[in-house]
Structure formats: C-alpha cells, structure tokens
Amino acid sequence: MDRLEQLKNNLKEKAIENLLIINPKNIRYLTAFSGDDSVLLICQDELFLITDGRYVEQAKTEVSANIQIIRWTGSIFAEVAVLAKTKQISELYFEGDQLNYLDFEQLSQHATCTLSATQGLVEEIRAVKDEGEIATIQTAVEIVDQTFLHILNFIRPGITERAVATEIEYFMKCAGADGASFETIVASGVRSSYPHGEASDKVIELGDMITLDFGAFYQGYASDITRTIAVGQVDSRLEEIYYLVLEAEMNGLAEIKAGMTSQVLDSIIREPIKNKEMNQYFNHGAGHSIGLDIHEAPYISQNSSVVFKENMIQTIEPGIYLPDLGGVRIEDDILVQKGMGKILNQSPKRDLIKLPFY
Ligand SMILES: [Mn+2]
C-alpha cells in the first residue's frame, strides 16, 4: 500500500482528520521531497507541501501531482495557520516532538482552530521496511563493511584517532556514501571505556584496544557498525571481555525474530554479561532500529514492550566498559525476516583482530 494511504488509514482509526508533518525525514518518506524547512499538511481530501523559494522547482520534480505546492514567505507556521483557516479546519494535529516553542507560538497566534500534538505516527510505519528500503540499507551496510577492511590496513601506532575517523569518512564517501550517518567514534586505549568517545587527537599506541563505531548514509538510509580491535597485545581482561561481548551479541543475533518483545531480546543479550556479574559495565541500550534516521524506534531496552515485526532492521550492540582500562562493543545490523534475524554485515569478528606489531 502507498505510504500516504497507510498513514491516512491509521489516522482514520484515531479520528484524526488533519495532520501537519514537520519532521523532514517523515516528509521525505511520505512524498520523496528531499529538501528541508518545509511542512506537509495532510487533510482528508487534499495534500499541501508548504515550502520556500529554494525548493519550489525541486518539489515539482520530486512529489506526485496530487500534492499542492505552496510557497511560504513570511513565517511558515503563520502560512500553515492561514491555510488551515481557508480550509475550515477545526482541529489541527501536529508532530509534537518536532515543533519548538517559538514555532508553536507562531502557529497558535495565527491559528483559529484547536491544536493537538501527536507522536510517532509516521515513525510507526517507517519501522517496517519495504523491499526497496531493505536493498538500500544493504548497500549502506556493504559500504561500512568495505570501509572496515580498508581501515584495518590504515591503522597503526603513531597516528591519531582523528586521522582514522577522517579516513573512514573519506573512504565511505568514495565508496558511494552520502556521508557519515553519525559522528564517527574512534576510541582507543583508556578512551575505549567511553561508550561514545568521538575521535580525538589521541595518538594510537601499541597495546590499545580501539572501538570503531561508524555508519554511512546511502541514498538517505543509514547503516551502523561497531568493531573493537587490538593494536598488538592488549590487557588480558580486555581480551576476555571481547569474547563475552561477542557471546552476548551472538545470543541476540540467534534469537531475534518477529513476535518477540524488545525487553525479552534485551534480557537474552544481557544474559552472558549478567552471569559474569558485569551488567553494571553494560550501561546503554542493546540496540535500535535504522532507516532514514540512524536511531529509530523500536529500541532494544529493558523498559520497552514493543514487539518486533517482519522486515524491521535492528542493530544489536552490547558493550562492556571497564573504567580506567578500556572497553569493547560489537554491533551488527539485522533484518528480521522469516522467523529469524538475517545479519546484514560481513565484517569479521569471530576472533579479536590484533593488528601486527610494527
Ligand atoms: Mn548503533
């Protein structure tokens, strides 16, 4: 079914007649419009893309003919309010997690209708990927796999984390990526104990563990991978936790399937780490979905009762971080399909990769 049709069906069930889409990714998902600073007004029988002078011509080529393109000049939300008045809208719903306070003031100052916030209506549809999206994400994943193999030959003692991150991002773009899907993480030595250590000026040394967490956007869709590698011989405790994290990740990969709840999967992933009484060092969620955003619902968490569905794509990414020593995280992207999880990444992980001595 057409994405807009699907959304409209869901809106009908919730008795929502008019919805203002503000999130640019949601607008892109529904209409193929790839610009920003625009909103989409969905009424019962009409669709309006309200955009500015930079995007009018682009919008004409990207969106289907049944979407009316309106150019805003003064204030986009004042324009929306005027349009709502013209269309005699009595209640306008908007994406509550997307409108900032000042924009809300603009909208409410000019609106004559009731304003109500919604949350996650388009995101819920986005969570289940269609065939084209799956193929696009698979390509985004192939780019990060190629990049990982390349970076193994690039990393050596004496270069900075920043140089490694720059090479990762350069290589991904050369391989066809739009760009990085988030700020590249290169955390070496003690810094690998920071779950989200963005690349710094720290020089990589012999004996460091390095956590590499990076992703590519390809045709708008994200991939995400984490590998932890060793430069030469590392502390034996770090080598031990590598295999513990790997066991946790493999548990999740083996068990994920449609129908399972997020909290059940979270427990399955955590189990080996809990058994070794190290759960306090696994201090973040066990994964998330990917798509037009790098982090999308559903999230793999102890607190989430969301049920996985066929054709969702999840990351599974356990980690253990030992303060003042270092850490390990391993992450792959998994397609939930046919009663199992299909691992999209091919990057090696079975044995801790130890870069040779120099
Ligand atoms: Mn991730």
CSV table of C-alpha atoms and ligand atoms in Angstrom, one decimal:
chain,number,residue,atom,x,y,z
A,1,MET,CA,0.0,0.0,0.0
A,2,ASP,CA,1.1,3.6,-0.7
A,3,ARG,CA,2.7,5.1,2.4
A,4,LEU,CA,0.3,8.1,2.5
A,5,GLU,CA,-2.6,5.8,2.1
A,6,GLN,CA,-1.4,3.7,5.0
A,7,LEU,CA,-0.9,6.8,7.2
A,8,LYS,CA,-4.4,8.0,6.3
A,9,ASN,CA,-5.9,4.7,7.3
A,10,ASN,CA,-4.2,4.9,10.6
A,11,LEU,CA,-5.3,8.5,11.1
A,12,LYS,CA,-8.9,7.5,10.3
A,13,GLU,CA,-8.7,4.8,13.1
A,14,LYS,CA,-7.6,7.6,15.5
A,15,ALA,CA,-10.2,10.0,14.2
A,16,ILE,CA,-7.5,12.5,13.1
A,17,GLU,CA,-8.6,14.4,10.1
A,18,ASN,CA,-5.8,16.9,9.6
A,19,LEU,CA,-2.2,16.3,10.4
A,20,LEU,CA,0.8,18.6,10.0
A,21,ILE,CA,4.1,16.7,9.3
A,22,ILE,CA,7.1,18.7,10.3
A,23,ASN,CA,10.0,16.1,10.5
A,24,PRO,CA,11.9,16.4,7.2
A,25,LYS,CA,12.6,12.6,7.2
A,26,ASN,CA,8.9,11.9,7.6
A,27,ILE,CA,8.1,14.3,4.7
A,28,ARG,CA,10.7,12.6,2.6
A,29,TYR,CA,9.4,9.2,3.5
A,30,LEU,CA,5.8,10.1,2.6
A,31,THR,CA,6.4,12.3,-0.5
A,32,ALA,CA,10.0,11.8,-1.8
A,33,PHE,CA,10.6,15.5,-1.2
A,34,SER,CA,14.3,15.8,-0.1
A,35,GLY,CA,14.5,19.5,0.9
A,36,ASP,CA,14.1,21.0,4.4
A,37,ASP,CA,12.4,24.0,6.0
A,38,SER,CA,9.1,22.7,4.7
A,39,VAL,CA,6.0,21.1,6.2
A,40,LEU,CA,3.3,18.7,4.8
A,41,LEU,CA,-0.3,19.3,5.6
A,42,ILE,CA,-2.5,16.2,5.3
A,43,CYS,CA,-6.2,17.0,5.1
A,44,GLN,CA,-8.9,14.5,4.3
A,45,ASP,CA,-9.0,15.1,0.6
A,46,GLU,CA,-6.0,17.3,-0.1
A,47,LEU,CA,-2.3,17.4,0.5
A,48,PHE,CA,-0.2,20.5,0.7
A,49,LEU,CA,3.6,20.9,0.8
A,50,ILE,CA,4.4,24.3,2.2
A,51,THR,CA,8.0,25.2,1.2
A,52,ASP,CA,10.1,28.2,0.3
A,53,GLY,CA,11.6,29.7,-2.9
A,54,ARG,CA,14.7,27.4,-2.8
A,55,TYR,CA,12.6,24.3,-3.1
A,56,VAL,CA,9.6,25.1,-5.3
A,57,GLU,CA,11.1,23.8,-8.5
A,58,GLN,CA,12.7,20.8,-6.8
A,59,ALA,CA,9.4,19.9,-5.1
A,60,LYS,CA,7.7,19.9,-8.5
A,61,THR,CA,10.0,17.2,-9.8
A,62,GLU,CA,10.1,15.1,-6.6
A,63,VAL,CA,6.5,15.0,-5.3
A,64,SER,CA,3.5,13.5,-7.0
A,65,ALA,CA,1.0,15.7,-8.8
A,66,ASN,CA,-1.8,15.3,-6.2
A,67,ILE,CA,0.3,17.3,-3.7
A,68,GLN,CA,-0.2,21.0,-3.9
A,69,ILE,CA,2.9,23.1,-3.5
A,70,ILE,CA,2.6,26.3,-1.6
A,71,ARG,CA,5.4,28.8,-1.2
A,72,TRP,CA,5.7,30.5,2.2
A,73,THR,CA,7.3,33.9,2.5
A,74,GLY,CA,6.8,35.5,6.0
A,75,SER,CA,6.6,32.7,8.5
A,76,ILE,CA,6.0,29.0,7.6
A,77,PHE,CA,3.7,28.4,10.6
A,78,ALA,CA,1.7,31.6,10.0
A,79,GLU,CA,1.2,30.3,6.5
A,80,VAL,CA,0.0,27.0,7.8
A,81,ALA,CA,-2.4,28.7,10.1
A,82,VAL,CA,-3.8,30.8,7.2
A,83,LEU,CA,-4.2,27.7,5.1
A,84,ALA,CA,-6.0,25.9,8.0
A,85,LYS,CA,-8.4,28.8,8.2
A,86,THR,CA,-9.1,28.8,4.5
A,87,LYS,CA,-9.7,25.0,4.6
A,88,GLN,CA,-12.0,25.5,7.6
A,89,ILE,CA,-10.0,23.1,9.7
A,90,SER,CA,-11.4,22.9,13.2
A,91,GLU,CA,-8.7,20.7,14.8
A,92,LEU,CA,-5.1,20.5,13.5
A,93,TYR,CA,-2.8,17.8,14.8
A,94,PHE,CA,0.9,18.3,14.5
A,95,GLU,CA,4.0,16.3,15.3
A,96,GLY,CA,4.5,17.2,18.9
A,97,ASP,CA,8.2,16.1,19.1
A,98,GLN,CA,9.1,18.3,16.2
A,99,LEU,CA,7.8,21.8,16.9
A,100,ASN,CA,9.9,24.1,19.0
A,101,TYR,CA,8.4,26.5,21.4
A,102,LEU,CA,8.7,29.7,19.3
A,103,ASP,CA,7.3,27.9,16.2
A,104,PHE,CA,4.4,26.7,18.3
A,105,GLU,CA,3.8,30.3,19.4
A,106,GLN,CA,3.7,31.4,15.7
A,107,LEU,CA,1.3,28.7,14.9
A,108,SER,CA,-1.0,29.3,17.8
A,109,GLN,CA,-1.0,33.1,17.4
A,110,HIS,CA,-2.3,32.8,13.9
A,111,ALA,CA,-4.5,29.7,14.1
A,112,THR,CA,-8.2,29.8,14.7
A,113,CYS,CA,-8.5,26.1,15.2
A,114,THR,CA,-7.7,23.7,18.0
A,115,LEU,CA,-4.1,22.5,18.0
A,116,SER,CA,-3.2,19.0,19.3
A,117,ALA,CA,0.1,17.1,19.4
A,118,THR,CA,0.7,13.6,18.1
A,119,GLN,CA,3.8,11.4,18.4
A,120,GLY,CA,5.3,8.7,16.3
A,121,LEU,CA,2.5,8.2,13.7
A,122,VAL,CA,4.8,8.2,10.7
A,123,GLU,CA,7.7,6.6,12.6
A,124,GLU,CA,5.5,3.6,13.4
A,125,ILE,CA,5.1,3.0,9.6
A,126,ARG,CA,8.7,3.7,8.9
A,127,ALA,CA,9.8,1.0,11.3
A,128,VAL,CA,8.8,-1.8,8.8
A,129,LYS,CA,10.9,-1.6,5.7
A,130,ASP,CA,9.8,-2.3,2.2
A,131,GLU,CA,11.9,-4.2,-0.4
A,132,GLY,CA,13.5,-1.1,-1.8
A,133,GLU,CA,14.5,0.2,1.6
A,134,ILE,CA,16.0,-3.1,2.6
A,135,ALA,CA,18.1,-3.2,-0.6
A,136,THR,CA,19.2,0.4,0.0
A,137,ILE,CA,20.2,-0.3,3.6
A,138,GLN,CA,22.0,-3.4,2.5
A,139,THR,CA,24.1,-1.2,0.2
A,140,ALA,CA,24.8,1.2,3.1
A,141,VAL,CA,25.9,-1.8,5.1
A,142,GLU,CA,28.2,-3.0,2.3
A,143,ILE,CA,29.9,0.4,2.3
A,144,VAL,CA,30.7,0.1,6.0
A,145,ASP,CA,32.0,-3.5,5.6
A,146,GLN,CA,34.4,-2.4,2.8
A,147,THR,CA,35.4,0.5,5.0
A,148,PHE,CA,36.2,-1.7,8.0
A,149,LEU,CA,38.5,-3.9,5.9
A,150,HIS,CA,40.2,-0.8,4.5
A,151,ILE,CA,40.8,0.8,7.9
A,152,LEU,CA,42.5,-2.3,9.3
A,153,ASN,CA,45.3,-1.6,6.8
A,154,PHE,CA,45.3,2.1,7.7
A,155,ILE,CA,45.5,1.9,11.5
A,156,ARG,CA,49.0,1.8,13.0
A,157,PRO,CA,50.6,3.1,16.2
A,158,GLY,CA,51.6,6.8,15.9
A,159,ILE,CA,48.5,8.1,14.1
A,160,THR,CA,45.7,9.9,15.8
A,161,GLU,CA,42.1,8.8,16.3
A,162,ARG,CA,41.1,11.9,14.3
A,163,ALA,CA,43.1,10.7,11.3
A,164,VAL,CA,41.4,7.3,11.5
A,165,ALA,CA,38.0,8.8,11.6
A,166,THR,CA,38.7,11.1,8.7
A,167,GLU,CA,40.0,8.2,6.6
A,168,ILE,CA,36.8,6.2,7.5
A,169,GLU,CA,34.6,9.1,6.4
A,170,TYR,CA,36.6,9.8,3.2
A,171,PHE,CA,36.6,6.1,2.2
A,172,MET,CA,32.9,5.8,2.8
A,173,LYS,CA,32.2,8.8,0.5
A,174,CYS,CA,34.5,7.4,-2.2
A,175,ALA,CA,32.5,4.1,-1.9
A,176,GLY,CA,29.3,5.9,-2.7
A,177,ALA,CA,28.0,7.1,0.7
A,178,ASP,CA,26.2,10.5,1.0
A,179,GLY,CA,28.3,10.9,4.2
A,180,ALA,CA,28.6,9.5,7.7
A,181,SER,CA,25.4,8.6,9.3
A,182,PHE,CA,26.6,10.0,12.6
A,183,GLU,CA,29.8,11.4,14.2
A,184,THR,CA,32.5,8.6,13.8
A,185,ILE,CA,33.6,7.1,17.0
A,186,VAL,CA,37.3,6.1,17.3
A,187,ALA,CA,38.1,5.4,21.0
A,188,SER,CA,41.4,3.9,21.7
A,189,GLY,CA,43.2,2.8,24.9
A,190,VAL,CA,41.6,4.1,28.1
A,191,ARG,CA,39.2,6.1,25.9
A,192,SER,CA,37.6,2.9,24.7
A,193,SER,CA,35.9,2.8,28.1
A,194,TYR,CA,33.8,5.8,27.0
A,195,PRO,CA,30.9,4.2,25.1
A,196,HIS,CA,30.6,7.2,22.8
A,197,GLY,CA,34.2,8.5,22.6
A,198,GLU,CA,34.3,10.6,19.4
A,199,ALA,CA,37.6,10.7,17.7
A,200,SER,CA,40.1,12.9,19.5
A,201,ASP,CA,43.8,14.0,18.9
A,202,LYS,CA,44.9,11.0,21.0
A,203,VAL,CA,47.7,9.0,19.3
A,204,ILE,CA,47.1,5.3,18.9
A,205,GLU,CA,49.6,3.2,20.7
A,206,LEU,CA,50.8,-0.4,20.8
A,207,GLY,CA,48.6,-2.2,23.4
A,208,ASP,CA,45.5,-0.1,22.8
A,209,MET,CA,42.0,-1.5,22.2
A,210,ILE,CA,40.2,0.6,19.6
A,211,THR,CA,36.4,0.8,19.4
A,212,LEU,CA,35.4,1.9,15.9
A,213,ASP,CA,31.7,2.8,15.6
A,214,PHE,CA,30.6,4.3,12.3
A,215,GLY,CA,28.0,4.3,9.7
A,216,ALA,CA,27.1,5.5,6.2
A,217,PHE,CA,24.1,7.2,4.7
A,218,TYR,CA,23.4,5.8,1.3
A,219,GLN,CA,20.6,7.3,-0.7
A,220,GLY,CA,19.2,8.7,2.6
A,221,TYR,CA,19.4,5.4,4.5
A,222,ALA,CA,21.7,4.6,7.4
A,223,SER,CA,23.9,1.7,8.3
A,224,ASP,CA,25.8,1.3,11.6
A,225,ILE,CA,28.6,-1.0,12.7
A,226,THR,CA,30.9,-1.3,15.7
A,227,ARG,CA,34.1,-3.4,15.9
A,228,THR,CA,36.7,-3.4,18.6
A,229,ILE,CA,40.2,-4.4,17.6
A,230,ALA,CA,43.6,-4.6,19.4
A,231,VAL,CA,46.8,-3.0,18.4
A,232,GLY,CA,49.4,-5.6,19.3
A,233,GLN,CA,48.9,-7.4,22.6
A,234,VAL,CA,46.3,-6.0,25.0
A,235,ASP,CA,45.5,-6.5,28.7
A,236,SER,CA,44.1,-10.0,29.1
A,237,ARG,CA,41.0,-8.6,30.9
A,238,LEU,CA,40.1,-6.8,27.7
A,239,GLU,CA,40.6,-9.9,25.6
A,240,GLU,CA,38.3,-11.7,28.0
A,241,ILE,CA,35.5,-9.2,27.8
A,242,TYR,CA,35.8,-9.2,24.0
A,243,TYR,CA,34.6,-12.8,23.9
A,244,LEU,CA,31.9,-12.1,26.5
A,245,VAL,CA,30.5,-9.2,24.4
A,246,LEU,CA,30.7,-11.4,21.3
A,247,GLU,CA,28.7,-14.1,23.1
A,248,ALA,CA,26.1,-11.6,24.1
A,249,GLU,CA,25.8,-10.2,20.6
A,250,MET,CA,25.6,-13.7,19.0
A,251,ASN,CA,22.9,-14.6,21.5
A,252,GLY,CA,20.8,-11.7,20.3
A,253,LEU,CA,21.5,-12.4,16.6
A,254,ALA,CA,20.5,-16.1,17.1
A,255,GLU,CA,17.2,-15.3,18.9
A,256,ILE,CA,15.7,-12.1,17.4
A,257,LYS,CA,12.5,-12.8,15.5
A,258,ALA,CA,9.2,-11.2,14.7
A,259,GLY,CA,6.8,-11.5,17.6
A,260,MET,CA,9.4,-11.2,20.3
A,261,THR,CA,9.3,-8.2,22.6
A,262,SER,CA,12.1,-5.7,23.0
A,263,GLN,CA,12.6,-6.5,26.7
A,264,VAL,CA,12.8,-10.2,26.1
A,265,LEU,CA,15.6,-9.7,23.5
A,266,ASP,CA,17.4,-7.2,25.8
A,267,SER,CA,17.4,-9.9,28.5
A,268,ILE,CA,18.7,-12.6,26.1
A,269,ILE,CA,21.6,-10.2,25.0
A,270,ARG,CA,22.4,-9.3,28.6
A,271,GLU,CA,22.4,-12.9,30.0
A,272,PRO,CA,26.0,-13.9,29.5
A,273,ILE,CA,27.2,-10.5,30.8
A,274,LYS,CA,24.9,-10.8,33.9
A,275,ASN,CA,26.2,-14.3,34.5
A,276,LYS,CA,29.7,-12.9,34.8
A,277,GLU,CA,28.3,-10.1,37.1
A,278,MET,CA,29.4,-7.4,34.7
A,279,ASN,CA,26.0,-6.0,33.8
A,280,GLN,CA,26.9,-2.7,35.6
A,281,TYR,CA,29.5,-2.2,32.9
A,282,PHE,CA,27.0,-2.6,30.1
A,283,ASN,CA,25.5,0.9,30.6
A,284,HIS,CA,23.4,1.5,27.5
A,285,GLY,CA,20.6,0.0,25.4
A,286,ALA,CA,21.2,-3.1,23.5
A,287,GLY,CA,20.3,-1.7,20.1
A,288,HIS,CA,18.0,0.4,17.9
A,289,SER,CA,16.4,0.4,14.5
A,290,ILE,CA,17.9,2.1,11.5
A,291,GLY,CA,16.4,3.7,8.4
A,292,LEU,CA,16.2,7.3,7.3
A,293,ASP,CA,17.5,8.1,10.8
A,294,ILE,CA,20.5,6.4,12.4
A,295,HIS,CA,18.5,5.9,15.6
A,296,GLU,CA,14.8,4.9,15.1
A,297,ALA,CA,12.2,3.1,17.1
A,298,PRO,CA,12.0,0.4,18.1
A,299,TYR,CA,14.8,0.4,20.7
A,300,ILE,CA,16.1,-2.7,22.4
A,301,SER,CA,15.6,-2.0,26.0
A,302,GLN,CA,14.6,-3.5,29.4
A,303,ASN,CA,11.8,-0.9,29.5
A,304,SER,CA,10.3,-1.5,26.1
A,305,SER,CA,7.4,-3.9,25.4
A,306,VAL,CA,7.4,-3.1,21.7
A,307,VAL,CA,7.1,-6.3,19.6
A,308,PHE,CA,9.4,-6.8,16.6
A,309,LYS,CA,7.8,-7.2,13.2
A,310,GLU,CA,8.8,-8.8,10.0
A,311,ASN,CA,11.1,-6.5,7.9
A,312,MET,CA,12.3,-4.4,10.7
A,313,ILE,CA,16.1,-3.7,10.7
A,314,GLN,CA,17.7,-3.6,14.2
A,315,THR,CA,21.1,-3.1,15.4
A,316,ILE,CA,22.4,-5.4,18.2
A,317,GLU,CA,25.2,-3.8,20.1
A,318,PRO,CA,26.2,-5.0,23.6
A,319,GLY,CA,29.3,-3.5,25.2
A,320,ILE,CA,31.3,-3.7,28.4
A,321,TYR,CA,33.3,-0.7,29.6
A,322,LEU,CA,35.9,-1.0,32.4
A,323,PRO,CA,36.7,2.4,33.9
A,324,ASP,CA,40.4,3.4,33.6
A,325,LEU,CA,41.1,0.3,31.5
A,326,GLY,CA,39.1,0.1,28.3
A,327,GLY,CA,36.0,-1.3,26.7
A,328,VAL,CA,34.6,-3.5,24.0
A,329,ARG,CA,31.5,-3.1,21.8
A,330,ILE,CA,30.4,-5.2,18.9
A,331,GLU,CA,27.5,-4.2,16.6
A,332,ASP,CA,25.8,-5.5,13.5
A,333,ASP,CA,22.6,-4.6,11.6
A,334,ILE,CA,20.0,-7.4,11.4
A,335,LEU,CA,17.0,-7.8,9.2
A,336,VAL,CA,14.0,-9.5,11.0
A,337,GLN,CA,12.7,-11.9,8.4
A,338,LYS,CA,11.2,-15.4,8.1
A,339,GLY,CA,11.4,-16.3,11.8
A,340,MET,CA,14.9,-15.2,12.3
A,341,GLY,CA,17.5,-12.5,12.1
A,342,LYS,CA,19.4,-12.1,8.9
A,343,ILE,CA,22.8,-10.5,9.6
A,344,LEU,CA,23.5,-7.8,7.0
A,345,ASN,CA,27.1,-7.1,8.0
A,346,GLN,CA,30.0,-9.4,6.9
A,347,SER,CA,32.8,-7.7,8.8
A,348,PRO,CA,34.9,-10.3,10.7
A,349,LYS,CA,34.6,-10.5,14.5
A,350,ARG,CA,34.9,-14.2,15.5
A,351,ASP,CA,38.4,-13.7,16.8
A,352,LEU,CA,39.7,-10.5,18.3
A,353,ILE,CA,41.6,-8.8,15.5
A,354,LYS,CA,45.2,-8.0,16.7
A,355,LEU,CA,47.0,-5.7,14.3
A,356,PRO,CA,50.6,-6.9,13.9
A,357,PHE,CA,53.5,-5.3,15.8
A,358,TYR,CA,55.5,-2.7,14.0
B,1,MN,MN,24.3,1.8,16.8
